[in-house]
Amino acid sequence: MERESTSMWELSFVVPPNHETLDFKFLLKPKYSNTPSVVEEGPNRLLTGGTLQGDARLALFRLNGDEVLESRVFIKADRVSPFDLAASWRAYQENLQPSTVRGIPDVSINAVPEMGAENGSSASLELDLEHYVVPAPAPANSGLVYAANMAETPRSLAHLGVFSNTDSSGGASYSNKDAGVSVDRPATIKEMEVIVPDPSKVYSGSGMVESKSVGTFSPLQKQDSHRGLFVDRGVGSPRLVKSASAATFTADLKLDSETKNAMPAAAGAVAAAAVADQMLGPKEDRHLAIVLVGLPARGKTFTAAKLTRYLRWLGHETKHFNVGKYRRLKHGTNQTADFFRGDNPEGMEARNEVAALAMDDMISWMQEGGQVGIFDATNSTKKRRNMLMKMAEGNCKIIFLETICNDERIIERNIRLKIQQSPDYAEEPDFEAGLQDFKTRLANYETVYEPVEEGSYIKMIDMVGGQDGQIQVNNISGYLPGRIVFFLVNTHLTPRPILLTRHGESRDNVRGRIGGDTALSDAGELYAKKLSTFVEKRLKPERAASIWTSTLQRTILTASPIVGFPKIQWRALDEINAGVCDGMTYEEIKKNMPEEYESRKKDKLRYRYPRGESYLDVIQRLEPVIIELERQRAPVVVISHQAVLRALYAYFADRPLKEIPHIEVPLHTIIEIQMGVTGVQEKRYKLMD
Ligand code: F6P
């Protein structure tokens, strides 16, 4: 610590009583000029056991030629109690300096662009940002696809069509020309694939296969009928370890296929809650059905898709069942508003039938290990909801999620989007005719609509617009429902960009060393300047924006040339902790710790570095970051690290957990995520190699 009094400098060392001998010299550094420091004359000073060796009470500094500056030195060693030390440290932090990391305040803003801060000139970033655009990986463009099409493939209607589930997000396309029904397709840029029927492969892309792949118990553990504790090392499956006090467990842990699959592929809080639910919760509570309720064009499908994405990312096996998709497959895409009249008995029966089929599929999937089903339909009458509750009895717990919107402008916008995007109007060439028909359909629903008053429910009232919305909850309990409510409270659909980038190349990157906390290489510094010019140009039109970094210096230094935006340091954005391997190259790990190297190669998602972290651990600690990104209304620039950005990116691009450790996030490239009413879209800018 350093403090200036009228005529002398005070320098305090805080050292433990058994400290190693310290060997040092004083430096004289002019405060306001860039001239080099002057090292004191004479031998090094030695501090041993809190006492300075020798009798050097003068420090001599030779300035220019013969000019010598003498400074008296007083050495005093005090023993300070840990409490006094902590108190003086706190006082120092509170009174003398704001909380900082590496001298940079946790929250800072260099509001006034400094003179000569026109970094663009030195970094020579051309004005045209489009010049730097590079293609984004294909699956991330899923935001362009109508959200209902990304919902689960109707397996009970498989005989009517053929499914191909080639995209990683679980979306599927199908053809049912044989049934005389036109193809359910996104009416947007991306055409979905229609494939030739092959009955033997009908289910190959459906939930059955997927749900089996997520079990987190090995077959060996399945045979083990001992009661015990789960120990999640983060490597492979949670292990069932025989407990000395096994007799104290009253619940019988049946590791049947259902239980096996119901364990989320997750770490930390999510895994702990799942284990607790397995041991203590009633069977039907292990499966949760979120049943949407609401008039058409109230944002149900977007809410369903968003919630599905979030829960999957956390590690819960979640699927989105869209009854409209079932209806289109069974009854075609050309039904007029009449089909939806409350006093049309055939229409009512047909709609109830497809709802029951979708519910059946959802329950079957849960019995195979699915955890959370999002059941997306209007479910706008008590009668329909009673039917669903009956079907759920003994199988799953139902929470109704009602979306209410009173803002006519938002409803009108949603209606228009629906005509543009829904397969129901893909073959209607006349936009106005489509609009008219949809408004009549809406009016038909309005006449029979009954708001939810029964069971457990969450009502999202005017949350889509995001300004004065509110959430009402009734009879909600438990870990997962609580988390769902928390997520819904914090999300909105205000369009805004999120820019993700790794720090500029670090010195450890150059040496191929992982982890560490080195500064930037020359290339990294150049990127920092280019990034600053990019951010200033890209975000100039925005009213506000903030820059988030980790607490490691390579991200802080990358952000430092950016001026005019608040900067916030997040510990949660620090790179994956490589534990005992921190600072090593991959080659060194392979040579010196071959078992660790192989374990990581086998299961990079779950592998936890000894005394460090796994990717699943990283995902867990990033959840508050995701919630905050969802909550923000202004653009955010996130400057972080490879593993962390893989996890964040996977959330927005809806990439499965197992892919996360392998996602490409190159250096010196900005990934712009555009969050808006039509979902999530991505653009990439490569500023340099
Ligand atoms: O090599 C750069 C780096 O950010 C390391 O610090 C980190 O350990 C690594 O990337 C994460 O990537 P992977 O999980 O592929 O090893």
XYZ file of C-alpha atoms and ligand atoms in Angstrom:
705
model
C 0.000 0.000 0.000
C 1.228 3.448 -0.751
C 0.229 6.714 0.819
C 1.596 10.207 0.488
C 1.912 12.463 3.520
C 3.342 15.985 3.450
C 6.994 15.178 3.084
C 7.454 11.460 2.991
C 6.222 8.317 1.377
C 4.978 5.469 3.428
C 5.288 2.005 2.064
C 3.674 -0.920 3.866
C 4.382 -4.546 3.190
C 1.875 -7.047 4.401
C 3.611 -10.375 4.770
C 2.914 -13.532 6.741
C 5.267 -14.130 9.702
C 6.915 -17.068 7.935
C 7.385 -15.290 4.614
C 10.222 -16.096 2.259
C 13.098 -13.616 2.165
C 12.125 -10.697 -0.004
C 14.787 -9.231 -2.203
C 13.962 -5.790 -3.585
C 14.973 -2.278 -4.515
C 13.115 0.990 -4.546
C 12.169 2.643 -7.801
C 11.622 6.328 -8.282
C 8.931 6.974 -10.868
C 7.885 10.456 -11.979
C 4.109 10.620 -11.615
C 3.093 12.486 -14.731
C 5.778 11.775 -17.266
C 6.729 8.738 -19.232
C 10.418 8.921 -18.386
C 11.721 5.588 -17.126
C 11.904 4.815 -13.424
C 15.194 5.273 -11.609
C 16.444 2.260 -9.661
C 18.056 3.007 -6.294
C 21.816 2.614 -5.989
C 23.524 -0.073 -3.947
C 22.879 -3.716 -3.156
C 19.423 -5.252 -2.995
C 17.472 -4.877 0.203
C 16.566 -8.067 2.044
C 13.503 -8.468 4.231
C 13.532 -11.612 6.358
C 11.038 -12.500 9.057
C 9.509 -9.040 8.810
C 12.859 -7.355 9.499
C 15.031 -5.497 7.026
C 18.572 -6.843 6.952
C 21.535 -4.450 7.184
C 21.262 -0.783 7.956
C 20.395 0.955 4.715
C 18.476 4.001 6.000
C 19.123 6.033 2.925
C 17.939 5.371 -0.599
C 20.088 7.014 -3.264
C 18.765 7.704 -6.732
C 21.132 8.918 -9.437
C 19.014 11.161 -11.677
C 20.949 12.817 -14.499
C 24.666 12.350 -14.503
C 25.857 13.526 -11.109
C 22.553 14.677 -9.686
C 21.713 12.389 -6.780
C 18.494 12.306 -4.809
C 18.607 11.018 -1.262
C 15.596 9.702 0.472
C 15.419 8.595 4.083
C 13.979 5.183 4.778
C 12.304 4.143 8.020
C 11.545 0.513 8.494
C 9.084 -0.610 11.123
C 7.677 -4.106 11.461
C 4.311 -4.447 13.199
C 2.374 -7.555 13.953
C -1.200 -6.925 12.957
C -4.092 -9.174 13.910
C -5.982 -10.634 10.955
C -9.059 -8.670 12.056
C -7.221 -5.361 12.059
C -5.691 -6.250 8.761
C -9.074 -7.071 7.231
C -10.567 -3.874 8.671
C -7.780 -1.684 7.346
C -7.965 -3.385 3.965
C -11.712 -2.774 3.807
C -11.248 0.840 4.848
C -8.568 1.224 2.231
C -10.804 -0.200 -0.458
C -13.829 1.803 0.552
C -12.124 5.106 1.151
C -9.193 5.268 -1.125
C -10.060 3.312 -4.183
C -13.103 1.697 -5.712
C -13.040 -2.069 -6.060
C -10.748 -2.907 -8.919
C -9.289 -5.761 -10.832
C -5.759 -5.103 -12.007
C -6.134 -1.439 -11.293
C -9.260 -1.150 -13.398
C -12.500 -0.472 -11.510
C -15.077 -3.279 -11.644
C -17.502 -0.875 -13.228
C -16.039 1.952 -15.232
C -16.764 4.236 -18.102
C -14.331 6.261 -20.115
C -17.123 8.546 -21.114
C -15.269 11.297 -22.903
C -13.378 10.019 -25.879
C -9.775 10.856 -25.110
C -7.772 13.035 -27.426
C -6.361 10.900 -30.139
C -8.689 8.051 -29.276
C -9.707 7.801 -32.897
C -8.293 4.340 -32.851
C -9.854 3.657 -36.146
C -7.195 5.627 -37.897
C -4.377 3.479 -36.566
C -6.365 0.281 -36.728
C -7.635 1.122 -40.207
C -11.085 -0.431 -40.014
C -12.964 0.514 -43.090
C -16.234 2.317 -42.648
C -18.232 -0.416 -44.276
C -18.904 -2.991 -41.573
C -20.469 -5.338 -44.121
C -16.999 -5.739 -45.589
C -16.102 -7.916 -42.600
C -19.112 -10.216 -42.703
C -18.304 -13.929 -42.912
C -20.858 -16.749 -43.182
C -22.300 -18.043 -39.912
C -22.585 -21.780 -39.307
C -25.904 -23.046 -40.724
C -27.900 -24.235 -37.669
C -27.684 -20.874 -35.966
C -30.020 -19.369 -38.523
C -32.876 -21.282 -36.991
C -34.378 -17.958 -35.972
C -35.521 -17.540 -39.543
C -37.686 -20.606 -39.296
C -41.243 -20.368 -38.030
C -40.938 -21.345 -34.368
C -43.755 -23.924 -34.495
C -41.867 -25.859 -37.139
C -39.024 -26.321 -34.700
C -41.411 -28.095 -32.315
C -41.473 -31.841 -31.797
C -42.211 -34.134 -34.708
C -45.694 -35.653 -34.282
C -44.837 -39.306 -33.809
C -48.412 -40.551 -33.381
C -49.148 -39.220 -36.865
C -46.088 -40.779 -38.401
C -48.222 -42.927 -40.672
C -49.392 -39.746 -42.369
C -45.974 -38.485 -43.259
C -42.261 -38.995 -43.273
C -39.923 -37.200 -40.983
C -36.457 -36.003 -41.491
C -34.770 -34.541 -38.508
C -31.518 -33.400 -39.880
C -31.086 -30.157 -38.018
C -29.453 -30.306 -34.663
C -32.053 -28.180 -32.973
C -34.624 -30.919 -33.038
C -36.631 -29.352 -35.823
C -38.019 -31.594 -38.478
C -39.746 -31.423 -41.780
C -42.193 -33.850 -43.178
C -44.023 -34.672 -46.289
C -47.498 -36.091 -46.327
C -48.365 -35.866 -49.930
C -49.733 -39.418 -49.777
C -52.372 -38.267 -47.357
C -53.340 -35.536 -49.725
C -52.006 -32.838 -47.474
C -49.578 -30.184 -48.494
C -46.185 -29.930 -46.884
C -45.969 -28.023 -43.626
C -43.164 -25.658 -44.414
C -41.670 -22.493 -43.145
C -42.835 -19.650 -45.324
C -39.477 -17.998 -44.937
C -36.114 -17.931 -46.614
C -35.008 -21.402 -45.561
C -36.802 -24.216 -47.360
C -36.969 -27.425 -45.412
C -36.006 -30.728 -46.859
C -38.673 -33.153 -48.116
C -37.388 -36.686 -48.322
C -38.422 -39.936 -49.939
C -40.466 -42.217 -47.657
C -38.669 -45.083 -45.926
C -40.998 -46.675 -43.382
C -38.165 -48.385 -41.516
C -36.719 -45.009 -40.611
C -39.891 -43.273 -39.614
C -38.817 -42.671 -36.014
C -35.131 -42.312 -36.548
C -35.188 -38.610 -35.859
C -37.902 -38.535 -33.270
C -37.687 -38.027 -29.553
C -37.349 -41.754 -28.827
C -33.740 -41.930 -29.847
C -32.807 -38.619 -28.341
C -34.337 -39.267 -24.969
C -32.333 -42.471 -24.597
C -29.105 -40.737 -25.267
C -29.367 -38.398 -22.315
C -29.325 -40.950 -19.505
C -26.665 -40.109 -17.014
C -26.357 -43.475 -15.306
C -24.216 -46.196 -16.754
C -25.797 -49.670 -17.185
C -23.528 -50.838 -14.405
C -25.014 -48.390 -12.004
C -28.445 -49.387 -13.136
C -27.860 -52.899 -11.833
C -26.674 -51.620 -8.509
C -29.638 -51.689 -6.210
C -27.840 -50.302 -3.170
C -29.093 -47.113 -1.722
C -26.489 -44.451 -1.616
C -25.264 -41.052 -2.535
C -24.679 -39.640 -5.962
C -21.257 -38.209 -6.363
C -20.905 -36.064 -9.436
C -17.247 -35.672 -10.233
C -18.211 -33.936 -13.386
C -16.671 -36.799 -15.337
C -19.093 -39.210 -16.914
C -22.240 -40.041 -15.029
C -22.996 -39.204 -11.446
C -21.654 -42.218 -9.562
C -23.650 -44.210 -7.120
C -21.438 -44.747 -4.124
C -22.360 -47.071 -1.301
C -22.923 -45.004 1.745
C -21.920 -46.097 5.221
C -25.147 -44.626 6.477
C -27.237 -46.077 3.703
C -29.805 -47.231 6.183
C -30.716 -43.647 6.899
C -32.153 -43.317 3.421
C -35.808 -44.070 3.516
C -36.564 -43.529 -0.141
C -35.861 -46.470 -2.410
C -33.827 -45.282 -5.358
C -35.153 -47.257 -8.241
C -32.823 -46.872 -11.141
C -35.326 -47.918 -13.747
C -35.070 -46.642 -17.267
C -37.360 -43.757 -16.481
C -35.327 -42.557 -13.518
C -32.148 -43.112 -15.437
C -33.218 -40.855 -18.220
C -34.881 -38.244 -16.050
C -31.528 -37.134 -14.662
C -30.529 -33.960 -16.451
C -27.137 -33.770 -18.092
C -26.205 -30.962 -15.782
C -23.961 -29.886 -12.962
C -24.316 -27.868 -9.792
C -27.734 -26.690 -8.689
C -29.630 -28.372 -11.523
C -28.093 -31.774 -10.833
C -28.533 -31.400 -7.075
C -32.209 -30.503 -7.457
C -32.790 -33.407 -9.829
C -31.211 -35.870 -7.423
C -33.335 -34.512 -4.568
C -36.497 -34.798 -6.659
C -35.642 -38.376 -7.584
C -35.262 -39.357 -3.979
C -38.104 -37.476 -2.398
C -40.602 -36.215 -4.918
C -43.793 -38.003 -5.993
C -43.329 -39.826 -9.277
C -45.602 -37.594 -11.335
C -43.775 -34.513 -10.081
C -40.610 -35.681 -11.814
C -42.229 -34.784 -15.103
C -43.523 -31.350 -15.737
C -45.936 -30.234 -18.435
C -46.059 -26.522 -19.135
C -49.409 -26.141 -20.888
C -49.727 -22.862 -22.812
C -53.062 -21.040 -22.747
C -54.003 -17.985 -24.746
C -55.716 -16.533 -27.773
C -53.925 -16.759 -31.128
C -51.207 -14.146 -31.791
C -50.346 -13.696 -28.120
C -46.746 -14.916 -28.447
C -47.396 -18.436 -27.097
C -45.199 -20.237 -29.592
C -42.293 -17.825 -29.120
C -42.568 -18.144 -25.361
C -42.696 -21.933 -25.687
C -39.655 -22.003 -27.984
C -37.680 -19.679 -25.731
C -38.457 -21.634 -22.577
C -37.557 -24.890 -24.327
C -34.209 -23.437 -25.369
C -33.421 -22.231 -21.844
C -34.340 -25.469 -20.092
C -32.422 -27.570 -22.612
C -29.376 -25.403 -22.171
C -29.524 -25.895 -18.414
C -29.523 -29.654 -19.029
C -33.204 -30.539 -18.623
C -34.536 -32.891 -21.268
C -37.230 -30.647 -22.732
C -39.432 -30.811 -25.808
C -41.866 -28.440 -27.419
C -45.102 -30.050 -28.663
C -47.062 -27.784 -30.985
C -50.663 -28.891 -31.542
C -50.913 -26.732 -34.675
C -48.264 -28.926 -36.232
C -50.397 -32.003 -35.489
C -53.490 -30.284 -36.889
C -51.725 -29.357 -40.115
C -50.483 -32.883 -40.583
C -53.884 -34.460 -39.895
C -56.199 -31.912 -41.490
C -54.035 -29.951 -43.878
C -52.894 -26.353 -43.919
C -55.875 -24.854 -45.696
C -58.529 -24.820 -42.986
C -60.522 -21.606 -42.966
C -61.689 -19.675 -39.914
C -64.856 -21.840 -39.841
C -62.843 -24.813 -38.676
C -62.088 -22.879 -35.473
C -65.675 -21.882 -34.608
C -66.821 -22.858 -31.130
C -70.193 -23.996 -32.532
C -68.694 -26.202 -35.257
C -68.899 -29.709 -33.715
C -66.707 -31.381 -36.373
C -64.048 -28.699 -36.050
C -64.144 -28.936 -32.247
C -63.817 -32.707 -32.327
C -60.978 -32.605 -34.829
C -59.089 -30.038 -32.736
C -59.604 -31.950 -29.483
C -58.450 -35.092 -31.190
C -55.122 -33.628 -32.332
C -54.613 -32.058 -28.905
C -55.101 -35.495 -27.312
C -52.677 -37.049 -29.803
C -50.033 -34.471 -28.973
C -50.613 -34.989 -25.228
C -50.334 -38.756 -25.689
C -47.048 -38.319 -27.494
C -45.781 -36.024 -24.781
C -46.667 -38.470 -22.010
C -45.075 -41.392 -23.893
C -41.941 -39.341 -24.334
C -41.911 -38.553 -20.611
C -42.230 -42.244 -19.814
C -39.108 -42.796 -21.875
C -37.257 -40.243 -19.779
C -38.364 -36.810 -20.970
C -38.474 -34.274 -18.168
C -40.293 -31.146 -19.258
C -42.894 -31.029 -22.009
C -44.036 -27.659 -23.320
C -47.548 -28.164 -24.677
C -48.287 -25.375 -27.112
C -51.913 -24.751 -28.142
C -54.618 -22.204 -27.317
C -56.166 -24.545 -24.673
C -58.609 -21.720 -24.266
C -61.588 -23.494 -22.653
C -61.946 -25.141 -19.255
C -63.224 -28.270 -20.960
C -60.061 -28.689 -23.021
C -57.873 -28.047 -19.988
C -59.861 -30.598 -17.947
C -59.241 -33.155 -20.662
C -55.500 -32.491 -20.459
C -55.490 -32.628 -16.657
C -57.220 -36.018 -16.756
C -54.663 -37.340 -19.202
C -51.856 -36.035 -17.005
C -53.106 -37.739 -13.827
C -50.410 -40.043 -12.452
C -48.107 -39.099 -15.330
C -46.977 -35.540 -14.920
C -47.602 -32.317 -13.089
C -49.320 -29.575 -15.109
C -48.617 -25.870 -14.875
C -50.704 -23.649 -17.129
C -48.838 -20.759 -18.693
C -51.314 -18.168 -19.922
C -50.125 -15.357 -22.169
C -52.352 -12.304 -22.126
C -51.758 -9.248 -24.272
C -53.843 -6.080 -24.107
C -51.740 -4.006 -26.463
C -53.568 -3.769 -29.797
C -50.408 -2.721 -31.635
C -48.550 -5.816 -30.520
C -51.486 -8.054 -31.404
C -51.652 -6.470 -34.863
C -47.897 -6.954 -35.345
C -48.148 -10.603 -34.270
C -51.071 -11.191 -36.621
C -49.087 -9.822 -39.558
C -46.062 -11.946 -38.670
C -48.358 -14.946 -38.508
C -49.665 -14.380 -42.037
C -46.090 -14.040 -43.288
C -44.658 -17.016 -41.446
C -47.297 -19.599 -40.567
C -47.639 -22.597 -42.873
C -51.441 -22.023 -42.513
C -51.124 -19.088 -44.924
C -48.189 -20.235 -47.024
C -50.498 -21.019 -49.905
C -52.628 -17.882 -49.585
C -51.248 -15.491 -52.187
C -53.451 -12.589 -51.063
C -52.060 -11.106 -47.832
C -55.258 -9.145 -47.089
C -57.447 -12.227 -47.536
C -55.155 -14.114 -45.150
C -55.371 -11.260 -42.662
C -59.161 -11.244 -42.823
C -59.398 -14.991 -42.323
C -57.018 -14.955 -39.365
C -58.929 -12.126 -37.689
C -62.155 -14.099 -38.042
C -60.408 -17.138 -36.559
C -59.309 -14.976 -33.654
C -62.841 -13.680 -33.082
C -64.100 -17.294 -33.029
C -61.674 -18.088 -30.254
C -62.556 -14.933 -28.329
C -66.220 -15.915 -28.009
C -65.385 -19.103 -26.091
C -62.210 -18.048 -24.286
C -62.070 -18.744 -20.543
C -59.060 -17.370 -18.642
C -57.292 -19.848 -16.375
C -58.512 -19.913 -12.795
C -57.832 -23.538 -11.974
C -54.784 -25.538 -10.843
C -51.237 -24.261 -10.849
C -50.699 -21.420 -13.218
C -48.473 -18.591 -14.343
C -50.088 -15.659 -16.126
C -47.869 -13.467 -18.244
C -49.776 -10.237 -18.662
C -48.473 -7.793 -21.263
C -44.975 -9.222 -20.918
C -44.339 -9.331 -24.667
C -44.077 -5.577 -24.964
C -41.838 -5.667 -21.944
C -42.658 -2.253 -20.475
C -45.418 -2.546 -17.886
C -45.961 -6.255 -17.888
C -46.572 -8.422 -14.875
C -46.535 -12.064 -13.913
C -49.136 -13.642 -11.675
C -48.507 -17.031 -10.180
C -50.824 -19.399 -8.367
C -49.971 -22.588 -6.543
C -46.413 -22.792 -7.858
C -43.805 -24.667 -5.863
C -40.605 -26.583 -6.452
C -37.214 -25.902 -7.880
C -37.901 -26.082 -11.585
C -41.225 -24.190 -11.592
C -39.515 -21.492 -9.531
C -36.738 -21.225 -12.062
C -39.196 -21.084 -14.923
C -41.053 -18.198 -13.275
C -37.758 -16.385 -12.705
C -36.795 -16.825 -16.340
C -40.172 -15.627 -17.614
C -40.115 -12.560 -15.377
C -36.834 -11.533 -16.934
C -37.430 -12.127 -20.614
C -38.926 -9.793 -23.164
C -38.910 -9.430 -26.917
C -37.444 -5.957 -27.366
C -35.122 -6.293 -30.372
C -31.471 -5.581 -29.554
C -28.093 -6.948 -30.615
C -25.680 -8.882 -28.427
C -22.083 -8.931 -29.652
C -19.944 -11.853 -28.530
C -16.184 -11.888 -29.003
C -13.123 -13.572 -27.586
C -10.365 -11.312 -26.273
C -7.606 -10.375 -28.690
C -4.869 -12.955 -29.033
C -2.985 -13.303 -25.736
C 0.663 -14.121 -25.188
C -0.391 -17.529 -23.876
C -2.414 -18.092 -27.051
C 0.798 -17.556 -28.995
C 2.618 -20.099 -26.818
C -0.284 -22.545 -26.964
C -0.770 -22.459 -23.191
C -4.239 -22.809 -21.718
C -5.689 -20.647 -18.966
C -3.269 -18.197 -17.384
C -3.675 -14.473 -17.230
C -1.274 -12.978 -19.725
C -1.549 -9.689 -21.582
C -2.220 -9.349 -25.308
C 0.196 -10.131 -28.123
C 0.790 -7.457 -30.767
C -1.946 -8.998 -32.897
C -4.242 -9.000 -29.866
C -3.605 -5.313 -29.280
C -4.385 -4.534 -32.878
C -7.649 -6.437 -32.557
C -8.523 -4.433 -29.436
C -8.205 -1.240 -31.473
C -10.180 -2.607 -34.382
C -12.862 -3.870 -32.035
C -13.149 -0.465 -30.449
C -13.696 1.185 -33.831
C -16.181 -1.514 -34.767
C -18.158 -1.146 -31.537
C -18.260 2.616 -31.802
C -19.590 2.419 -35.353
C -21.941 -0.477 -34.867
C -23.457 0.827 -31.641
C -23.463 4.520 -32.438
C -27.149 4.535 -33.384
C -28.117 2.770 -30.151
C -29.177 4.843 -27.191
C -27.216 2.837 -24.671
C -24.997 -0.199 -24.569
C -22.599 -1.821 -22.152
C -19.353 -3.749 -22.418
C -18.974 -6.870 -20.301
C -15.606 -8.512 -19.717
C -14.255 -11.244 -17.491
C -11.853 -10.353 -14.679
C -8.860 -11.642 -16.646
C -6.576 -9.037 -18.108
C -6.763 -10.259 -21.690
C -10.438 -9.303 -21.859
C -10.002 -6.097 -19.884
C -7.191 -5.010 -22.187
C -9.267 -5.904 -25.237
C -12.041 -3.647 -23.951
C -9.774 -0.815 -22.896
C -9.688 1.179 -26.167
C -13.509 1.253 -26.264
C -14.756 4.595 -24.993
C -18.141 5.980 -24.145
C -19.826 2.831 -22.846
C -19.960 1.487 -19.292
C -17.710 -1.520 -18.740
C -18.594 -4.248 -16.296
C -16.349 -7.055 -15.131
C -17.973 -10.411 -14.419
C -16.175 -13.202 -12.625
C -18.683 -15.559 -14.228
C -17.207 -14.682 -17.626
C -13.716 -15.958 -16.688
C -12.360 -18.776 -18.837
C -12.963 -22.411 -17.867
C -10.727 -23.154 -14.895
C -8.184 -25.730 -16.065
C -7.200 -26.524 -12.449
C -3.862 -28.302 -12.218
C -3.480 -28.033 -16.011
C -3.625 -24.243 -16.000
C -0.659 -22.853 -17.912
C 0.141 -26.132 -19.702
C -0.002 -26.832 -23.434
C -2.276 -29.617 -24.704
C 0.896 -31.541 -25.649
C 2.209 -31.284 -22.095
C -1.071 -32.556 -20.679
C -1.024 -35.466 -23.117
C 2.534 -36.366 -22.156
C 2.425 -35.811 -18.404
C -1.197 -36.630 -17.593
C -2.292 -39.073 -20.303
C -5.308 -40.323 -18.333
C -6.658 -36.834 -17.874
C -6.066 -36.120 -21.537
C -7.962 -39.240 -22.593
C -10.859 -38.653 -20.169
C -11.333 -35.168 -21.544
C -11.192 -36.403 -25.099
C -13.866 -39.007 -24.329
C -16.340 -36.663 -22.698
C -15.323 -33.047 -23.014
C -18.700 -31.793 -21.796
C -18.593 -33.517 -18.429
C -14.849 -33.787 -17.895
C -13.797 -31.696 -14.925
C -10.116 -30.680 -14.739
C -8.646 -31.805 -11.399
C -9.265 -28.820 -9.089
C -10.854 -27.022 -12.011
C -14.088 -26.996 -13.956
C -16.048 -28.895 -16.594
C -18.108 -27.356 -19.375
C -21.208 -28.269 -17.362
C -19.794 -26.267 -14.456
C -19.227 -23.327 -16.784
C -22.825 -23.494 -18.020
C -24.083 -23.440 -14.443
C -22.113 -20.359 -13.530
C -23.232 -18.602 -16.709
C -26.925 -18.797 -15.906
C -27.010 -15.363 -14.208
C -25.261 -13.950 -17.270
C -27.960 -15.410 -19.544
C -30.726 -14.053 -17.328
C -29.105 -10.621 -17.363
C -28.642 -10.730 -21.135
C -32.314 -11.631 -21.481
C -33.291 -8.820 -19.140
C -31.217 -6.085 -20.778
C -32.962 -3.860 -23.287
C -29.834 -2.194 -24.619
C -27.121 -3.885 -26.687
C -24.341 -5.681 -24.830
C -20.808 -6.477 -25.997
C -19.480 -9.574 -24.235
C -15.686 -9.911 -24.365
C -14.809 -13.276 -22.929
C -13.076 -16.571 -23.631
C -13.401 -19.598 -25.862
C -15.156 -22.077 -23.526
C -17.421 -19.442 -22.005
C -18.469 -18.078 -25.383
C -19.173 -21.583 -26.666
C -21.618 -22.006 -23.801
C -23.245 -18.583 -24.275
C -23.476 -18.998 -28.030
C -25.074 -22.436 -27.649
C -27.879 -20.862 -25.657
C -28.750 -18.358 -28.374
C -28.214 -20.758 -31.270
C -30.095 -23.559 -29.464
C -27.244 -26.008 -29.881
C -27.398 -29.282 -27.910
C -25.252 -29.562 -24.791
C -23.057 -32.281 -26.224
C -21.960 -30.009 -29.073
C -20.949 -27.097 -26.843
C -17.283 -28.009 -26.255
C -16.747 -28.352 -29.996
C -18.398 -25.169 -31.276
C -16.046 -23.010 -33.268
C -15.508 -19.572 -31.760
C -12.513 -18.134 -33.619
C -10.297 -15.319 -32.368
C -10.704 -11.828 -33.821
C -14.276 -12.474 -34.921
C -17.451 -10.865 -33.633
C -20.637 -12.900 -33.427
C -23.638 -10.616 -33.493
C -26.796 -12.169 -32.088
C -29.929 -10.261 -32.940
C -32.699 -10.938 -30.445
C -36.107 -9.937 -31.648
C -39.715 -10.880 -32.137
C -38.959 -13.446 -34.791
C -36.420 -15.278 -32.671
C -32.647 -15.181 -32.784
C -30.497 -14.436 -35.809
C -26.761 -14.366 -36.201
C -24.175 -12.431 -38.182
C -20.378 -12.824 -37.981
C -17.713 -10.196 -38.607
C -14.094 -11.253 -38.964
C -11.971 -8.188 -38.293
C -8.599 -9.847 -38.849
C -6.929 -13.279 -39.017
O -6.647 -21.964 -25.609
C -7.427 -20.877 -25.243
C -8.463 -21.266 -24.224
O -9.257 -20.141 -23.925
C -7.902 -21.859 -22.925
O -7.558 -20.897 -21.975
C -8.997 -22.769 -22.478
O -8.581 -23.734 -21.539
C -9.414 -23.351 -23.794
O -9.312 -22.305 -24.731
C -10.819 -23.897 -23.807
O -11.012 -24.629 -24.990
P -11.013 -26.237 -24.950
O -12.160 -26.580 -24.054
O -11.239 -26.655 -26.365
O -9.719 -26.746 -24.385
